[in-house]
XYZ file of C-alpha atoms in Angstrom:
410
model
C 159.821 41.303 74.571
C 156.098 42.936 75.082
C 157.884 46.434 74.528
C 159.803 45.274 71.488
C 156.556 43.678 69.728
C 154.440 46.791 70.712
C 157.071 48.940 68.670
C 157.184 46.406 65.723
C 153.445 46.794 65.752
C 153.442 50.302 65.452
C 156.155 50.327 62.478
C 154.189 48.222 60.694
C 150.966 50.525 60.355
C 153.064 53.499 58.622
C 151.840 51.821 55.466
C 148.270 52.522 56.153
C 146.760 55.648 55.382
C 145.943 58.245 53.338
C 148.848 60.839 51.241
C 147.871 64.154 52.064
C 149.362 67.780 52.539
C 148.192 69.451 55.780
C 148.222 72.684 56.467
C 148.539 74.068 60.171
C 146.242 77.409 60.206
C 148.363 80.707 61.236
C 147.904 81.945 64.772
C 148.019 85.722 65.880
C 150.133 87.264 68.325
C 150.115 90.640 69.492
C 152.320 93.308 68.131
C 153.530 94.493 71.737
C 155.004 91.116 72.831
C 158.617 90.440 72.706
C 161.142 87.188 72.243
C 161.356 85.196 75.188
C 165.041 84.826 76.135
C 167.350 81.935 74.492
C 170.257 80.561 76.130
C 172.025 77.520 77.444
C 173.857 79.751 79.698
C 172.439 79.289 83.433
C 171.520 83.114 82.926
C 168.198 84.271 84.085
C 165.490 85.064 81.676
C 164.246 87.772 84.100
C 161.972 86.212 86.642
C 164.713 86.379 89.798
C 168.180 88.427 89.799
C 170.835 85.621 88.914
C 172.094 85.926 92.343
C 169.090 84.300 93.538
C 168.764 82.060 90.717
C 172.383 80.912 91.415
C 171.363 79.900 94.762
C 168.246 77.949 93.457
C 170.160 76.206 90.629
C 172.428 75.235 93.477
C 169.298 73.465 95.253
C 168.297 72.076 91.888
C 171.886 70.239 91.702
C 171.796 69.502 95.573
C 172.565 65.790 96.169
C 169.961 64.641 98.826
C 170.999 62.225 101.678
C 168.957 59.667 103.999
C 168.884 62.268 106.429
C 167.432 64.817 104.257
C 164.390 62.099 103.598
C 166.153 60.491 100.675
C 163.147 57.041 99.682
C 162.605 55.305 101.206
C 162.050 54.091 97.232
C 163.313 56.602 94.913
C 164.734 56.995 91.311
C 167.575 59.742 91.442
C 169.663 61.663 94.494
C 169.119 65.204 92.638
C 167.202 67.133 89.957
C 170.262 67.585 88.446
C 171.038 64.121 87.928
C 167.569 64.230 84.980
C 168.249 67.373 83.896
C 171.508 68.305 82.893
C 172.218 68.180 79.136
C 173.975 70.551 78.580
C 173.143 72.619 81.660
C 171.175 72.741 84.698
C 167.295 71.928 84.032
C 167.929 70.508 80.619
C 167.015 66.990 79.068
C 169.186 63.828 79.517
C 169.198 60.071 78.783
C 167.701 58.659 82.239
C 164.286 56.827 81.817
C 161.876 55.732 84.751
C 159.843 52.733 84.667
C 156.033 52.621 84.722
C 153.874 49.845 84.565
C 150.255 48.314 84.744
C 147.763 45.870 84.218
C 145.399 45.505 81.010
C 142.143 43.207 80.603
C 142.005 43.940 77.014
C 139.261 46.576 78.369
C 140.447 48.365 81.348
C 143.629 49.827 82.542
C 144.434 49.376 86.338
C 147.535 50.531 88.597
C 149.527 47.837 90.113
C 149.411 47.921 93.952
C 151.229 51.443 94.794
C 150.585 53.033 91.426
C 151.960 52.734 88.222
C 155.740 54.113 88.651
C 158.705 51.661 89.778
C 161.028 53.086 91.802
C 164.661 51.618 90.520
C 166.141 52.709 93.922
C 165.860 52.040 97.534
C 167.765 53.081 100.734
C 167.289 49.252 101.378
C 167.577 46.308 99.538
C 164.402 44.423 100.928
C 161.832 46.963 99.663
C 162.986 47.312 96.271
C 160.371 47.548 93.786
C 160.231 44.836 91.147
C 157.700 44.354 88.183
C 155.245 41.348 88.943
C 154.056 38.892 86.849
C 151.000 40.559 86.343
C 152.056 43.646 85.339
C 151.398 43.120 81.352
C 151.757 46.672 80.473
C 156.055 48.088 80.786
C 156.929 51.252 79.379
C 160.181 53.690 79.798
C 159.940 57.519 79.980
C 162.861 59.882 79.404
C 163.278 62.800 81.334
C 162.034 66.023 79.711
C 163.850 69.432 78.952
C 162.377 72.049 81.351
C 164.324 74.759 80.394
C 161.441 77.337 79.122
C 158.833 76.186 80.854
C 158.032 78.722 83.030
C 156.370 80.308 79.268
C 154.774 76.877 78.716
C 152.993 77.361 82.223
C 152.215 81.145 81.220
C 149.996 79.616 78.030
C 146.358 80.797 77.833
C 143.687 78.180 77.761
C 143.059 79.863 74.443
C 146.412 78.898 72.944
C 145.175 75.291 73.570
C 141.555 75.658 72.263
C 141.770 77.882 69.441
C 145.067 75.571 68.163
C 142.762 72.335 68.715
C 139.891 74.065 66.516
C 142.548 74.657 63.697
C 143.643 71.014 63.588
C 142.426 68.654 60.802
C 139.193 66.285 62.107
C 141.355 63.192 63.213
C 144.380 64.686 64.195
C 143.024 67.212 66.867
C 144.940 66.877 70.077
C 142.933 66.246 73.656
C 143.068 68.783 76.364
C 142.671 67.810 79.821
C 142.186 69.576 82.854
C 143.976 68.437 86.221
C 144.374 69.108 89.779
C 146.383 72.272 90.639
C 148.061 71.236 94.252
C 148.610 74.804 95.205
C 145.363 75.614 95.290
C 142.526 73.176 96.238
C 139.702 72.388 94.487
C 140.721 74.541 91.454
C 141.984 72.505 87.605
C 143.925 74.038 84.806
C 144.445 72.745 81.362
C 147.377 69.952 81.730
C 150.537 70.519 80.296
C 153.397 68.990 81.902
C 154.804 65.500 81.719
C 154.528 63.012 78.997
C 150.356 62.544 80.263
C 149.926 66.571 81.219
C 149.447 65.183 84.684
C 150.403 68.826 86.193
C 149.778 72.444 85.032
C 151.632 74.932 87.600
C 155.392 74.072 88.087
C 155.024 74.367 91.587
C 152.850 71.253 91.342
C 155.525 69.845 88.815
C 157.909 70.785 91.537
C 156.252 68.583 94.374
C 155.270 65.461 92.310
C 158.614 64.881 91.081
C 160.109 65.672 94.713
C 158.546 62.806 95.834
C 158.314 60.102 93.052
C 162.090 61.003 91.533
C 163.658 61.610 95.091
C 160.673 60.072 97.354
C 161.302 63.508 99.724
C 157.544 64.084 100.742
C 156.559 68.339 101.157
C 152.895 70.001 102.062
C 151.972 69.511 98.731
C 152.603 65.686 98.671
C 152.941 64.728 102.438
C 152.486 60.993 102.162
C 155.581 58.514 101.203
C 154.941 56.218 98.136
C 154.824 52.489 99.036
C 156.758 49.519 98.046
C 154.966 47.018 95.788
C 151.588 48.661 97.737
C 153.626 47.975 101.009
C 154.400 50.459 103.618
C 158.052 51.921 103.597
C 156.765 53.565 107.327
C 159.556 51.354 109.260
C 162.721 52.725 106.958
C 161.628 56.247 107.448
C 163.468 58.570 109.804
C 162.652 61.372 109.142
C 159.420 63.362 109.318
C 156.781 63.812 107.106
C 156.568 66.708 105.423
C 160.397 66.261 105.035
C 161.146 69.172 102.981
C 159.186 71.399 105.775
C 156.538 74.176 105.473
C 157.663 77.821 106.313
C 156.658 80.994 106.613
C 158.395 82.466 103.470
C 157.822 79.030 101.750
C 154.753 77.013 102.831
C 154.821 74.815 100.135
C 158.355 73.884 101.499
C 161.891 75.339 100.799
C 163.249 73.206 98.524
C 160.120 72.852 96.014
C 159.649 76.938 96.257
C 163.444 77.166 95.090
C 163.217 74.447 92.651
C 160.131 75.991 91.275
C 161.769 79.770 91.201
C 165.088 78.062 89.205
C 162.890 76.617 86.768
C 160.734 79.936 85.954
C 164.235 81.294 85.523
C 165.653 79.380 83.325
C 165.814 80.206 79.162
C 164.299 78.843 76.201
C 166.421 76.365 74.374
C 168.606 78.629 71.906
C 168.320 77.362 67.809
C 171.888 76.535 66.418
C 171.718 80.099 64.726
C 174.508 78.581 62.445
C 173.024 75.740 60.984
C 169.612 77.484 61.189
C 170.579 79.528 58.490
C 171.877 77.080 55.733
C 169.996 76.639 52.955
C 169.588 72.436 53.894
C 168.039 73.762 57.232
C 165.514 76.645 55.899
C 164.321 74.110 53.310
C 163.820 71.675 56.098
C 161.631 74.586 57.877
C 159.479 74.611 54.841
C 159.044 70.977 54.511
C 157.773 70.386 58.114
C 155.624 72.968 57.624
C 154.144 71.605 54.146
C 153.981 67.759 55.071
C 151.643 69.013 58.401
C 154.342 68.142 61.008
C 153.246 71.456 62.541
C 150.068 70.491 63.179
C 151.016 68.578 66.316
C 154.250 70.199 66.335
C 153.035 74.223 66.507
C 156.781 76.411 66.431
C 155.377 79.407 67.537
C 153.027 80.282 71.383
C 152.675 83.199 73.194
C 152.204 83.690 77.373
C 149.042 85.882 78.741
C 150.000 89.337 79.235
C 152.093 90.351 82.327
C 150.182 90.587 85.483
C 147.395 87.568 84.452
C 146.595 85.410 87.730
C 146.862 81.793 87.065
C 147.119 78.286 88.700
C 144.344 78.964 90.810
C 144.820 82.343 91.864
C 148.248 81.758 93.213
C 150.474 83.068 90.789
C 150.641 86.041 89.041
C 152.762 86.085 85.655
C 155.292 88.512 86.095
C 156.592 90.930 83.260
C 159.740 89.155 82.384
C 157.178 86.146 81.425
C 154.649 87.276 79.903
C 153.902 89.460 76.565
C 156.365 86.690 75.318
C 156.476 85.158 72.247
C 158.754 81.525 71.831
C 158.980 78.280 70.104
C 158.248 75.070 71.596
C 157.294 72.930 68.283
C 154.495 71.018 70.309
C 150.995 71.759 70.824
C 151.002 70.614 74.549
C 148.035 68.620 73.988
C 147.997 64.842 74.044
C 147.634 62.278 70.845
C 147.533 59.029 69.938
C 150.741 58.609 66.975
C 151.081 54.874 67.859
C 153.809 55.763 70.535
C 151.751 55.622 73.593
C 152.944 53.644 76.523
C 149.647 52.420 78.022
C 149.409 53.759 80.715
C 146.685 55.913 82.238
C 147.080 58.871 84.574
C 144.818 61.714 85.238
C 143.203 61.975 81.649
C 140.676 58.358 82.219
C 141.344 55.291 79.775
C 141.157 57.152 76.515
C 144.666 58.717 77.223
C 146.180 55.111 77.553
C 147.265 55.083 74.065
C 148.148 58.938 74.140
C 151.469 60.742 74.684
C 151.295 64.801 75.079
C 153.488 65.959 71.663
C 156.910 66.252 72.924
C 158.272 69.337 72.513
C 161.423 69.860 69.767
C 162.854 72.551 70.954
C 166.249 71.526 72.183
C 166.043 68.581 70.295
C 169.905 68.813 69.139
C 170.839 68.179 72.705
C 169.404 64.243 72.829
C 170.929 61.313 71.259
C 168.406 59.195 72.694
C 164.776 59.937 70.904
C 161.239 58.977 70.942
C 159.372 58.845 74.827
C 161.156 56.159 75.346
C 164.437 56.764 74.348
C 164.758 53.989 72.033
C 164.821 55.749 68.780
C 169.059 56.894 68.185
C 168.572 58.247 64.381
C 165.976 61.513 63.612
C 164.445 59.338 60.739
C 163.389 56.377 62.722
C 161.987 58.740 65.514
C 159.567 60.367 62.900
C 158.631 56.512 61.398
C 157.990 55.703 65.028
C 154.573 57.945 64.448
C 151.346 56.100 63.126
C 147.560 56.572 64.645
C 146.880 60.163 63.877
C 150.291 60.541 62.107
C 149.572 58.261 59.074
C 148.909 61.292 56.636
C 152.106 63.230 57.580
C 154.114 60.275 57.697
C 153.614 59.404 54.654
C 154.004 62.818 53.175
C 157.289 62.475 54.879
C 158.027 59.067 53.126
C 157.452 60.059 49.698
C 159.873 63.066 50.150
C 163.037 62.116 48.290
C 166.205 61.536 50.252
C 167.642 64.969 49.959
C 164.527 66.668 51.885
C 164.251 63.644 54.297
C 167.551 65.323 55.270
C 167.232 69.288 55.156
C 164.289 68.319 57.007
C 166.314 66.506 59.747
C 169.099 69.186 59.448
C 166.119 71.426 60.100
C 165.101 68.901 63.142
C 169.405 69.266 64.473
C 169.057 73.207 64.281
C 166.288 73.340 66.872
């Protein structure tokens, strides 16, 4: 009911606010940099030869077992089984749970942290929402196809795009732990609060909380409800083991080299080229839905250290230019869940902007996956929305719809 009545709430304020055309200012890319590569094809963009990749898509689709150090809570048995719409490291419709507790003032974790694991390799440490958990919210799994040129981002793309953004509607960048490399932060950019910024951190965090497999980057199991899981846990901790060619453990190093393989999400080049869809193009550009929404980024130049000093961008990465449609930052557009994560209590109301590309793959929308039509996942925006909104809602009916056949071509 609470998660009903919060989205009522936020329906209601698309009336408020002011009419107004916003303009997203141009950015520059250099001349030498080329197109990343497009593709849902399981093809590599470059980074590994596909023989390898092959090899680490096939550990990205592995189905782990109790003896491999499946939980003891968990949400999922694979990577695969989140991202796989319409290949290997794509979007899908699974959602996992998080929850909290809010004074009105504060937000706290429940006992064990704010994620509910809907799975358990036994039935009497299954995690349950508790009575005072007053804050629910559902998060659909994320496209990752690309990312590997989302992690290659300068800090600069994030600065100079929050500079060009209109006073109320500029996004908030935060910096978080990079688990590689201790001590050392990195602009945020990954998952719906840009709690990590290396995939190789990605990598680990959602070993353990999707599959509850613990590695050297995130030895210790997650709890139950705040309770110990110690006595249903056979096997060893780091489970997915340290070695010398992989010390951040095998199956997080070949998780991490599938996903800096993997393409861009291709456009529907067919579509993309009516005349509904390149009117569409101009409308979400005119009513400022590219503020937030930014189509075009480009990665540091080849041979840039990042994450700490532990990675350094190789040629088939960077000099490339692609098209995300998000900003990477986080806002507050009257969709955020509540909960707070590494960015402190002013991200509880704040969602980083999702990014479009691949958007014609999901018929499930919004973070939440509770919006099922294009035009009630763009009235689900308020907060810092408003403006565009309602430049959206005076459009008439025929460019509500190039602009959603624009939305289907992506």
């Amino acid at each position: 009911m609470e998660s009903c009545k919060k989205r009522w709430t936020r329906r209601t304020l698309l009336t408020n606010g002011i009419v107004a055309v916003l303009m997203s200012a141009p950015l520059v890319y250099a001349v030498t940099a080329t197109e990343a590569p497009a593709g849902f094809d399981n093809l590599t963009n470059g980074f590994e030869a596909q023989a390898q990749m092959d090899l680490d898509r096939a550990k990205f689709d592995e189905f782990e077992t109790i003896a491999d150090g499946l939980g003891p809570v968990y949400n999922a048995q694979s990577c695969r089984e989140c991202h796989q719409n319409p290949v290997s490291g794509a979007t899908s419709q699974i959602t996992e749970l998080r929850v909290g507790r809010f004074d009105g003032f504060t937000f706290t974790d429940r006992p064990g942290g704010s994620l509910i694991n809907d799975r358990a390799i036994d039935a009497s440490i299954q995690e349950r929402v508790a009575g005072a958990d007053n804050v629910t919210a559902l998060r659909s799994s994320l496209n990752i196809l690309g990312d590997a040129f989302v992690e290659a981002l300068p800090d600069t793309f994030f600065t100079n795009t929050q500079a060009g953004q209109p006073s109320g509607m500029k996004g908030q960048i935060i910096n978080v732990p990079v688990a590689e490399s201790p001590g050392n932060t990195r602009i945020g950019r990954f998952g719906w609060k840009n709690q990590q910024a290396s995939l190789l951190s990605f990598a680990a965090d959602a070993y353990l909380n999707e599959m509850g497999i613990t590695s050297p980057l995130q030895p210790t199991e997650n709890t139950s409800n705040g309770a110990s899981v110690a006595a249903f846990d056979h096997v060893a901790d780091p489970e997915d083991a340290a070695t010398a060619q992989d010390p951040q453990g095998t199956d997080v190093n070949a998780f991490t080299r599938f996903m800096r393989s993997t393409k861009v999400p291709p456009r529907d080049t067919v579509l993309a080229n009516t005349s509904d869809a390149i009117a569409g193009a101009s409308l979400f550009h005119s009513i400022g839905c590219d503020i937030c929404h930014v189509s075009t980024a480009q990665t540091v130049t080849a041979g840039t250290v990042i994450n700490g000093g532990k990675y350094t961008v190789p040629a088939a990465i960077g000099d490339k230019i692609f098209h995300p449609y998000s900003d990477f930052m986080l806002h507050d557009v009257g969709t955020g869940d509540g909960i707070v994560q590494n960015g402190g209590q002013s991200t509880r109301t704040k969602m980083r902007t999702p990014p479009l590309w691949g958007l014609r793959t999901r018929a499930r929308m919004s973070q939440d996956d509770l919006d099922f039509t294009r035009n009630n996942a763009i009235l689900f925006h308020a907060g810092e929305a408003n403006g565009v909104i309602n430049n959206y809602i005076n459009l008439s009916v025929t460019q509500q719809n190039q602009l959603i056949t624009f939305l289907n071509s992506l």
